[in-house]
C-alpha cells in the first residue's frame, strides 16, 4: 500500500509540474518581451504627455498657467528650502517641450534609452517639487530604469535602425 501511494504521489507531482510548465509557456506567449517593452514605454509616456499637452495654447505658445505654476506655485524642496525655480519661464518652456518630445520618442521607440533617461531626470525634479507624490514618482522612475536597462525592444524604430544600419 505504501508503494502504491508513492507511485500515485509521483504521478500527481509529474502532472502538476507538467501543468505548471504549460501554464508558464502560455503566460510567456502572452507577455513576450517586445510587447512588454512597448507597453512599458507607453505607460511611462502617458502621464508626461498628458501633463505636457496642458502647458500649451498652440505651437510653441506656452500658456500663462504653466509659467504661473513655475513662478509662484512650484518650489524645489531642497535642504534649507523650499526654493523658487530659477528662470521660471524657461523652466516651464523646457518642461513643456520635454513632456511632449520625450513621450513621443518613447512611443515610437526612437532614442528610447535617452528619452527614458530624460524622463527619469524630470521625475527626479518633479519629486523635489512635489515630495508627497513619491509613490507615483517611484513608479515612473522604475519604469524609466526598466526601459533604460531593457531598451526599446523589437517593436521600435531603434530596432529597425539597428537592423538596417547593421550595428
Short mmCIF file of N, CA and C in Angstrom, two decimals:
data_model
loop_
_atom_site.label_atom_id
_atom_site.label_comp_id
_atom_site.label_asym_id
_atom_site.label_seq_id
_atom_site.Cartn_x
_atom_site.Cartn_y
_atom_site.Cartn_z
N UNK A 1 0.82 -1.19 0.00
CA UNK A 1 0.00 0.00 0.00
C UNK A 1 0.86 1.26 0.00
N UNK A 2 1.94 1.28 0.74
CA UNK A 2 2.82 2.43 0.78
C UNK A 2 3.45 2.66 -0.58
N UNK A 3 3.82 1.55 -1.22
CA UNK A 3 4.43 1.68 -2.54
C UNK A 3 3.43 2.25 -3.55
N UNK A 4 2.17 1.81 -3.49
CA UNK A 4 1.14 2.34 -4.39
C UNK A 4 0.97 3.83 -4.17
N UNK A 5 0.99 4.24 -2.91
CA UNK A 5 0.82 5.65 -2.57
C UNK A 5 1.97 6.47 -3.14
N UNK A 6 3.21 5.96 -3.04
CA UNK A 6 4.37 6.66 -3.59
C UNK A 6 4.26 6.81 -5.10
N UNK A 7 3.81 5.77 -5.78
CA UNK A 7 3.66 5.83 -7.23
C UNK A 7 2.61 6.88 -7.59
N UNK A 8 1.49 6.88 -6.89
CA UNK A 8 0.45 7.87 -7.17
C UNK A 8 0.92 9.29 -6.89
N UNK A 9 1.62 9.49 -5.80
CA UNK A 9 2.10 10.84 -5.48
C UNK A 9 3.14 11.30 -6.51
N UNK A 10 3.95 10.36 -7.01
CA UNK A 10 4.90 10.72 -8.07
C UNK A 10 4.16 11.11 -9.35
N UNK A 11 3.09 10.37 -9.69
CA UNK A 11 2.28 10.70 -10.86
C UNK A 11 1.64 12.07 -10.71
N UNK A 12 1.13 12.34 -9.54
CA UNK A 12 0.49 13.63 -9.28
C UNK A 12 1.52 14.75 -9.40
N UNK A 13 2.69 14.54 -8.82
CA UNK A 13 3.75 15.56 -8.89
C UNK A 13 4.16 15.83 -10.33
N UNK A 14 4.27 14.76 -11.14
CA UNK A 14 4.61 14.93 -12.56
C UNK A 14 3.52 15.70 -13.30
N UNK A 15 2.26 15.39 -13.01
CA UNK A 15 1.16 16.08 -13.66
C UNK A 15 1.12 17.55 -13.26
N UNK A 16 1.38 17.82 -11.99
CA UNK A 16 1.40 19.22 -11.52
C UNK A 16 2.53 19.99 -12.21
N UNK A 17 3.72 19.37 -12.28
CA UNK A 17 4.86 20.01 -12.95
C UNK A 17 4.56 20.27 -14.42
N UNK A 18 3.95 19.31 -15.08
CA UNK A 18 3.60 19.47 -16.50
C UNK A 18 2.58 20.59 -16.67
N UNK A 19 1.59 20.64 -15.78
CA UNK A 19 0.58 21.70 -15.84
C UNK A 19 1.22 23.06 -15.64
N UNK A 20 2.09 23.19 -14.65
CA UNK A 20 2.77 24.46 -14.37
C UNK A 20 3.64 24.85 -15.56
N UNK A 21 4.30 23.86 -16.17
CA UNK A 21 5.12 24.14 -17.36
C UNK A 21 4.29 24.68 -18.51
N UNK A 22 3.12 24.08 -18.75
CA UNK A 22 2.22 24.57 -19.82
C UNK A 22 1.70 25.96 -19.49
N UNK A 23 1.33 26.17 -18.24
CA UNK A 23 0.83 27.48 -17.81
C UNK A 23 1.92 28.55 -17.96
N UNK A 24 3.14 28.21 -17.59
CA UNK A 24 4.26 29.13 -17.74
C UNK A 24 4.49 29.46 -19.21
N UNK A 25 4.40 28.47 -20.07
CA UNK A 25 4.55 28.71 -21.51
C UNK A 25 3.46 29.61 -22.06
N UNK A 26 2.23 29.43 -21.56
CA UNK A 26 1.12 30.27 -22.00
C UNK A 26 1.33 31.72 -21.57
N UNK A 27 1.72 31.93 -20.33
CA UNK A 27 1.98 33.29 -19.84
C UNK A 27 3.12 33.92 -20.64
N UNK A 28 4.16 33.14 -20.92
CA UNK A 28 5.28 33.65 -21.72
C UNK A 28 4.87 34.02 -23.13
N UNK A 29 3.92 33.28 -23.70
CA UNK A 29 3.43 33.58 -25.05
C UNK A 29 2.61 34.86 -25.07
N UNK A 30 1.87 35.11 -24.00
CA UNK A 30 1.05 36.33 -23.92
C UNK A 30 1.93 37.55 -23.69
N UNK A 31 2.89 37.44 -22.79
CA UNK A 31 3.72 38.58 -22.40
C UNK A 31 5.12 38.46 -23.00
N UNK A 32 5.19 38.40 -24.33
CA UNK A 32 6.51 38.28 -24.94
C UNK A 32 7.27 39.60 -24.77
N UNK A 33 8.60 39.54 -24.69
CA UNK A 33 9.40 40.70 -24.30
C UNK A 33 9.15 41.97 -25.12
N UNK A 34 9.01 41.87 -26.42
CA UNK A 34 8.82 43.09 -27.22
C UNK A 34 7.50 43.78 -26.89
N UNK A 35 6.47 42.99 -26.63
CA UNK A 35 5.19 43.59 -26.26
C UNK A 35 5.28 44.26 -24.89
N UNK A 36 5.91 43.59 -23.93
CA UNK A 36 6.03 44.18 -22.60
C UNK A 36 6.87 45.45 -22.65
N UNK A 37 7.92 45.46 -23.47
CA UNK A 37 8.73 46.68 -23.58
C UNK A 37 7.93 47.82 -24.20
N UNK A 38 7.10 47.51 -25.20
CA UNK A 38 6.27 48.54 -25.81
C UNK A 38 5.25 49.09 -24.80
N UNK A 39 4.59 48.20 -24.07
CA UNK A 39 3.60 48.64 -23.08
C UNK A 39 4.26 49.46 -21.99
N UNK A 40 5.44 49.07 -21.57
CA UNK A 40 6.19 49.82 -20.56
C UNK A 40 6.53 51.22 -21.07
N UNK A 41 6.97 51.31 -22.33
CA UNK A 41 7.26 52.63 -22.92
C UNK A 41 6.01 53.49 -22.97
N UNK A 42 4.91 52.89 -23.37
CA UNK A 42 3.64 53.61 -23.46
C UNK A 42 3.18 54.08 -22.08
N UNK A 43 3.27 53.20 -21.09
CA UNK A 43 2.84 53.54 -19.73
C UNK A 43 3.67 54.68 -19.15
N UNK A 44 4.94 54.72 -19.45
CA UNK A 44 5.78 55.81 -18.97
C UNK A 44 5.48 57.10 -19.73
N UNK A 45 5.17 57.01 -20.99
CA UNK A 45 4.93 58.21 -21.82
C UNK A 45 3.64 58.93 -21.46
N UNK A 46 2.59 58.20 -21.14
CA UNK A 46 1.26 58.79 -20.98
C UNK A 46 1.19 59.91 -19.94
N UNK A 47 1.65 59.71 -18.70
CA UNK A 47 1.49 60.81 -17.73
C UNK A 47 2.28 62.06 -18.10
N UNK A 48 3.42 61.89 -18.71
CA UNK A 48 4.20 63.06 -19.12
C UNK A 48 3.52 63.78 -20.28
N UNK A 49 3.03 63.01 -21.26
CA UNK A 49 2.32 63.60 -22.40
C UNK A 49 1.10 64.40 -21.91
N UNK A 50 0.32 63.79 -21.02
CA UNK A 50 -0.89 64.46 -20.52
C UNK A 50 -0.55 65.76 -19.80
N UNK A 51 0.52 65.75 -19.04
CA UNK A 51 0.94 66.97 -18.36
C UNK A 51 1.43 68.00 -19.36
N UNK A 52 2.22 67.55 -20.33
CA UNK A 52 2.79 68.48 -21.31
C UNK A 52 1.76 69.10 -22.22
N UNK A 53 0.77 68.35 -22.61
CA UNK A 53 -0.23 68.86 -23.54
C UNK A 53 -1.03 70.00 -22.92
N UNK A 54 -1.13 70.00 -21.59
CA UNK A 54 -1.87 71.06 -20.89
C UNK A 54 -1.07 72.35 -20.71
N UNK A 55 0.20 72.35 -21.08
CA UNK A 55 1.03 73.54 -20.92
C UNK A 55 1.03 74.44 -22.15
N UNK A 56 0.36 74.02 -23.22
CA UNK A 56 0.46 74.75 -24.50
C UNK A 56 -0.90 75.29 -24.96
N UNK A 57 -0.86 76.49 -25.54
CA UNK A 57 -2.03 77.07 -26.18
C UNK A 57 -1.98 76.88 -27.69
N UNK A 58 -0.82 76.63 -28.22
CA UNK A 58 -0.62 76.44 -29.65
C UNK A 58 0.83 76.04 -29.87
N UNK A 59 1.24 76.02 -31.14
CA UNK A 59 2.61 75.62 -31.46
C UNK A 59 3.60 76.60 -30.84
N UNK A 60 4.41 76.09 -29.91
CA UNK A 60 5.41 76.87 -29.17
C UNK A 60 4.80 78.07 -28.45
N UNK A 61 3.52 77.98 -28.12
CA UNK A 61 2.80 79.03 -27.38
C UNK A 61 2.49 78.49 -25.98
N UNK A 62 3.40 78.70 -25.06
CA UNK A 62 3.21 78.24 -23.69
C UNK A 62 2.08 79.03 -23.04
N UNK A 63 1.20 78.36 -22.32
CA UNK A 63 0.09 79.10 -21.69
C UNK A 63 0.55 79.78 -20.41
N UNK A 64 -0.23 80.76 -19.99
CA UNK A 64 0.12 81.56 -18.80
C UNK A 64 0.11 80.74 -17.52
N UNK A 65 -0.75 79.74 -17.46
CA UNK A 65 -0.85 78.91 -16.25
C UNK A 65 0.46 78.16 -16.01
N UNK A 66 1.07 77.66 -17.07
CA UNK A 66 2.33 76.91 -16.92
C UNK A 66 3.41 77.81 -16.33
N UNK A 67 3.52 79.01 -16.85
CA UNK A 67 4.52 79.96 -16.34
C UNK A 67 4.18 80.35 -14.90
N UNK A 68 2.91 80.58 -14.63
CA UNK A 68 2.47 80.93 -13.27
C UNK A 68 2.83 79.84 -12.27
N UNK A 69 2.61 78.58 -12.65
CA UNK A 69 2.94 77.47 -11.76
C UNK A 69 4.43 77.48 -11.40
N UNK A 70 5.28 77.66 -12.39
CA UNK A 70 6.73 77.66 -12.12
C UNK A 70 7.17 78.94 -11.42
N UNK A 71 6.40 80.02 -11.55
CA UNK A 71 6.74 81.29 -10.92
C UNK A 71 6.33 81.35 -9.45
N UNK A 72 5.16 80.80 -9.14
CA UNK A 72 4.65 81.00 -7.78
C UNK A 72 4.27 79.73 -7.03
N UNK A 73 3.78 78.71 -7.72
CA UNK A 73 3.31 77.51 -7.04
C UNK A 73 4.42 76.50 -6.77
N UNK A 74 5.15 76.15 -7.81
CA UNK A 74 6.16 75.10 -7.69
C UNK A 74 7.38 75.62 -6.95
N UNK A 75 7.84 74.81 -6.01
CA UNK A 75 9.05 75.12 -5.24
C UNK A 75 9.92 73.87 -5.22
N UNK A 76 11.22 74.09 -5.19
CA UNK A 76 12.17 72.99 -5.04
C UNK A 76 12.38 72.72 -3.56
N UNK A 77 12.06 71.53 -3.12
CA UNK A 77 12.17 71.16 -1.71
C UNK A 77 13.55 70.53 -1.47
N UNK A 78 14.51 71.41 -1.30
CA UNK A 78 15.89 71.01 -1.02
C UNK A 78 16.21 71.39 0.41
N UNK A 79 17.27 70.83 1.00
CA UNK A 79 17.64 71.21 2.37
C UNK A 79 17.79 72.73 2.49
N UNK A 80 17.16 73.28 3.53
CA UNK A 80 17.20 74.72 3.74
C UNK A 80 16.12 75.46 2.98
N UNK A 81 15.34 74.74 2.17
CA UNK A 81 14.34 75.36 1.30
C UNK A 81 12.97 75.33 1.93
N UNK A 82 11.95 75.48 1.15
CA UNK A 82 11.87 75.36 -0.31
C UNK A 82 12.37 76.63 -1.02
N UNK A 83 12.81 76.41 -2.26
CA UNK A 83 13.36 77.47 -3.08
C UNK A 83 12.53 77.66 -4.34
N UNK A 84 12.51 78.89 -4.84
CA UNK A 84 11.85 79.16 -6.12
C UNK A 84 12.65 78.53 -7.25
N UNK A 85 11.95 78.20 -8.33
CA UNK A 85 12.63 77.71 -9.53
C UNK A 85 13.39 78.86 -10.16
N UNK A 86 14.63 78.61 -10.59
CA UNK A 86 15.34 79.66 -11.33
C UNK A 86 14.74 79.78 -12.73
N UNK A 87 14.68 80.99 -13.25
CA UNK A 87 14.16 81.26 -14.60
C UNK A 87 12.86 80.50 -14.85
N UNK A 88 11.78 80.85 -14.13
CA UNK A 88 10.55 80.07 -14.23
C UNK A 88 9.97 79.96 -15.64
N UNK A 89 10.07 81.00 -16.45
CA UNK A 89 9.53 80.92 -17.81
C UNK A 89 10.33 79.91 -18.63
N UNK A 90 11.64 79.93 -18.49
CA UNK A 90 12.49 78.98 -19.22
C UNK A 90 12.25 77.56 -18.71
N UNK A 91 12.08 77.40 -17.40
CA UNK A 91 11.81 76.07 -16.84
C UNK A 91 10.46 75.53 -17.32
N UNK A 92 9.45 76.41 -17.37
CA UNK A 92 8.13 76.00 -17.86
C UNK A 92 8.22 75.59 -19.33
N UNK A 93 8.96 76.34 -20.12
CA UNK A 93 9.11 76.03 -21.55
C UNK A 93 9.85 74.70 -21.72
N UNK A 94 10.97 74.54 -21.01
CA UNK A 94 11.75 73.29 -21.11
C UNK A 94 10.92 72.09 -20.65
N UNK A 95 10.18 72.28 -19.58
CA UNK A 95 9.33 71.20 -19.09
C UNK A 95 8.25 70.85 -20.11
N UNK A 96 7.61 71.86 -20.67
CA UNK A 96 6.57 71.63 -21.67
C UNK A 96 7.09 70.92 -22.91
N UNK A 97 8.26 71.34 -23.38
CA UNK A 97 8.86 70.69 -24.55
C UNK A 97 9.22 69.24 -24.23
N UNK A 98 9.87 69.04 -23.08
CA UNK A 98 10.27 67.69 -22.69
C UNK A 98 9.11 66.76 -22.49
N UNK A 99 8.01 67.29 -21.93
CA UNK A 99 6.85 66.44 -21.68
C UNK A 99 6.09 66.08 -22.95
N UNK A 100 6.40 66.74 -24.05
CA UNK A 100 5.81 66.36 -25.34
C UNK A 100 6.81 65.53 -26.14
N UNK A 101 8.04 66.00 -26.24
CA UNK A 101 9.05 65.36 -27.09
C UNK A 101 9.43 63.96 -26.60
N UNK A 102 9.78 63.82 -25.33
CA UNK A 102 10.28 62.53 -24.85
C UNK A 102 9.22 61.43 -24.86
N UNK A 103 7.96 61.71 -24.52
CA UNK A 103 6.94 60.66 -24.67
C UNK A 103 6.74 60.22 -26.12
N UNK A 104 6.80 61.17 -27.06
CA UNK A 104 6.67 60.79 -28.47
C UNK A 104 7.82 59.87 -28.87
N UNK A 105 9.04 60.22 -28.47
CA UNK A 105 10.19 59.38 -28.77
C UNK A 105 10.04 57.99 -28.15
N UNK A 106 9.54 57.94 -26.92
CA UNK A 106 9.34 56.64 -26.26
C UNK A 106 8.35 55.77 -27.01
N UNK A 107 7.21 56.34 -27.37
CA UNK A 107 6.18 55.55 -28.05
C UNK A 107 6.69 55.05 -29.40
N UNK A 108 7.42 55.91 -30.12
CA UNK A 108 7.99 55.50 -31.41
C UNK A 108 9.15 54.53 -31.23
N UNK A 109 9.76 54.54 -30.05
CA UNK A 109 10.93 53.71 -29.83
C UNK A 109 12.14 54.27 -30.55
N UNK A 110 12.28 55.58 -30.53
CA UNK A 110 13.39 56.26 -31.20
C UNK A 110 14.22 56.99 -30.15
N UNK A 111 15.50 56.62 -30.05
CA UNK A 111 16.33 57.20 -28.99
C UNK A 111 15.76 56.85 -27.62
N UNK A 112 15.27 55.63 -27.53
CA UNK A 112 14.47 55.21 -26.38
C UNK A 112 15.19 55.34 -25.05
N UNK A 113 16.41 54.84 -24.98
CA UNK A 113 17.12 54.90 -23.70
C UNK A 113 17.40 56.35 -23.28
N UNK A 114 17.70 57.21 -24.24
CA UNK A 114 17.95 58.62 -23.93
C UNK A 114 16.66 59.32 -23.49
N UNK A 115 15.54 59.00 -24.15
CA UNK A 115 14.25 59.57 -23.76
C UNK A 115 13.87 59.11 -22.35
N UNK A 116 14.11 57.85 -22.04
CA UNK A 116 13.82 57.34 -20.70
C UNK A 116 14.72 58.01 -19.66
N UNK A 117 15.99 58.23 -20.01
CA UNK A 117 16.90 58.93 -19.10
C UNK A 117 16.41 60.36 -18.84
N UNK A 118 15.95 61.04 -19.88
CA UNK A 118 15.43 62.40 -19.72
C UNK A 118 14.20 62.40 -18.82
N UNK A 119 13.30 61.43 -19.01
CA UNK A 119 12.11 61.37 -18.16
C UNK A 119 12.46 60.97 -16.73
N UNK A 120 13.51 60.19 -16.55
CA UNK A 120 13.98 59.90 -15.20
C UNK A 120 14.47 61.19 -14.53
N UNK A 121 15.23 61.99 -15.27
CA UNK A 121 15.67 63.29 -14.73
C UNK A 121 14.50 64.19 -14.40
N UNK A 122 13.51 64.23 -15.27
CA UNK A 122 12.31 65.03 -14.99
C UNK A 122 11.58 64.51 -13.77
N UNK A 123 11.54 63.19 -13.62
CA UNK A 123 10.89 62.59 -12.45
C UNK A 123 11.59 63.02 -11.17
N UNK A 124 12.91 63.07 -11.20
CA UNK A 124 13.65 63.50 -10.01
C UNK A 124 13.33 64.95 -9.65
N UNK A 125 13.23 65.81 -10.65
CA UNK A 125 12.88 67.21 -10.40
C UNK A 125 11.44 67.31 -9.89
N UNK A 126 10.54 66.52 -10.47
CA UNK A 126 9.16 66.50 -10.01
C UNK A 126 9.10 66.04 -8.55
N UNK A 127 9.90 65.05 -8.20
CA UNK A 127 9.94 64.56 -6.82
C UNK A 127 10.40 65.66 -5.88
N UNK A 128 11.38 66.45 -6.30
CA UNK A 128 11.85 67.56 -5.47
C UNK A 128 10.80 68.66 -5.36
N UNK A 129 9.92 68.74 -6.35
CA UNK A 129 8.87 69.76 -6.36
C UNK A 129 7.64 69.32 -5.58
N UNK A 130 7.28 68.05 -5.70
CA UNK A 130 6.08 67.51 -5.04
C UNK A 130 6.50 66.26 -4.26
N UNK A 131 7.15 66.43 -3.11
CA UNK A 131 7.68 65.28 -2.38
C UNK A 131 6.62 64.28 -1.93
N UNK A 132 5.41 64.74 -1.67
CA UNK A 132 4.36 63.82 -1.21
C UNK A 132 3.86 62.91 -2.33
N UNK A 133 4.27 63.16 -3.56
CA UNK A 133 3.88 62.30 -4.68
C UNK A 133 4.81 61.13 -4.92
N UNK A 134 5.64 60.82 -3.94
CA UNK A 134 6.67 59.79 -4.14
C UNK A 134 6.14 58.43 -4.58
N UNK A 135 4.94 57.98 -4.15
CA UNK A 135 4.53 56.64 -4.62
C UNK A 135 4.42 56.54 -6.15
N UNK A 136 3.86 57.55 -6.78
CA UNK A 136 3.76 57.51 -8.25
C UNK A 136 5.11 57.83 -8.88
N UNK A 137 5.88 58.70 -8.26
CA UNK A 137 7.19 59.07 -8.81
C UNK A 137 8.15 57.89 -8.82
N UNK A 138 8.10 57.07 -7.79
CA UNK A 138 8.98 55.89 -7.76
C UNK A 138 8.55 54.90 -8.84
N UNK A 139 7.26 54.87 -9.14
CA UNK A 139 6.78 54.01 -10.23
C UNK A 139 7.32 54.50 -11.57
N UNK A 140 7.25 55.82 -11.80
CA UNK A 140 7.80 56.38 -13.04
C UNK A 140 9.31 56.11 -13.13
N UNK A 141 10.00 56.28 -12.01
CA UNK A 141 11.46 56.05 -12.01
C UNK A 141 11.76 54.58 -12.33
N UNK A 142 10.99 53.67 -11.75
CA UNK A 142 11.21 52.24 -12.02
C UNK A 142 10.96 51.93 -13.49
N UNK A 143 9.90 52.51 -14.07
CA UNK A 143 9.63 52.27 -15.49
C UNK A 143 10.75 52.84 -16.35
N UNK A 144 11.21 54.06 -16.03
CA UNK A 144 12.29 54.66 -16.81
C UNK A 144 13.56 53.81 -16.72
N UNK A 145 13.88 53.34 -15.53
CA UNK A 145 15.07 52.49 -15.36
C UNK A 145 14.92 51.18 -16.13
N UNK A 146 13.72 50.60 -16.12
CA UNK A 146 13.50 49.36 -16.86
C UNK A 146 13.66 49.57 -18.36
N UNK A 147 13.16 50.69 -18.87
CA UNK A 147 13.32 51.00 -20.30
C UNK A 147 14.80 51.23 -20.61
N UNK A 148 15.49 51.94 -19.73
CA UNK A 148 16.92 52.18 -19.95
C UNK A 148 17.70 50.87 -19.95
N UNK A 149 17.34 49.95 -19.07
CA UNK A 149 18.05 48.67 -18.97
C UNK A 149 17.70 47.74 -20.12
N UNK A 150 16.42 47.68 -20.48
CA UNK A 150 15.97 46.71 -21.48
C UNK A 150 15.97 47.23 -22.91
N UNK A 151 16.04 48.54 -23.07
CA UNK A 151 15.98 49.10 -24.41
C UNK A 151 14.55 49.10 -24.94
N UNK A 152 14.44 49.40 -26.22
CA UNK A 152 13.13 49.59 -26.84
C UNK A 152 12.45 48.29 -27.23
N UNK A 153 13.19 47.26 -27.50
CA UNK A 153 12.60 46.02 -27.99
C UNK A 153 12.43 46.05 -29.50
N UNK A 154 11.84 44.98 -30.02
CA UNK A 154 11.69 44.84 -31.48
C UNK A 154 10.61 45.73 -32.06
N UNK A 155 9.63 46.13 -31.26
CA UNK A 155 8.55 46.98 -31.75
C UNK A 155 8.96 48.44 -31.61
N UNK A 156 10.00 48.83 -32.34
CA UNK A 156 10.53 50.19 -32.20
C UNK A 156 11.31 50.61 -33.44
N UNK A 157 11.44 51.90 -33.59
CA UNK A 157 12.29 52.42 -34.67
C UNK A 157 13.77 52.16 -34.37
N UNK A 158 14.14 52.18 -33.10
CA UNK A 158 15.53 51.85 -32.74
C UNK A 158 15.92 50.48 -33.29
N UNK A 159 15.03 49.51 -33.16
CA UNK A 159 15.31 48.16 -33.65
C UNK A 159 15.47 48.16 -35.17
N UNK A 160 14.56 48.85 -35.86
CA UNK A 160 14.64 48.91 -37.33
C UNK A 160 15.93 49.58 -37.79
N UNK A 161 16.29 50.66 -37.12
CA UNK A 161 17.52 51.38 -37.49
C UNK A 161 18.73 50.48 -37.28
N UNK A 162 18.78 49.81 -36.12
CA UNK A 162 19.91 48.91 -35.86
C UNK A 162 19.96 47.78 -36.87
N UNK A 163 18.81 47.27 -37.21
CA UNK A 163 18.74 46.14 -38.14
C UNK A 163 19.24 46.53 -39.53
N UNK A 164 18.80 47.68 -40.01
CA UNK A 164 19.16 48.07 -41.38
C UNK A 164 20.48 48.83 -41.45
N UNK A 165 20.93 49.40 -40.34
CA UNK A 165 22.21 50.08 -40.34
C UNK A 165 23.35 49.09 -40.06
N UNK A 166 23.00 47.91 -39.61
CA UNK A 166 24.00 46.87 -39.41
C UNK A 166 24.83 46.97 -38.15
N UNK A 167 24.30 47.62 -37.12
CA UNK A 167 25.02 47.65 -35.84
C UNK A 167 24.14 47.23 -34.72
#
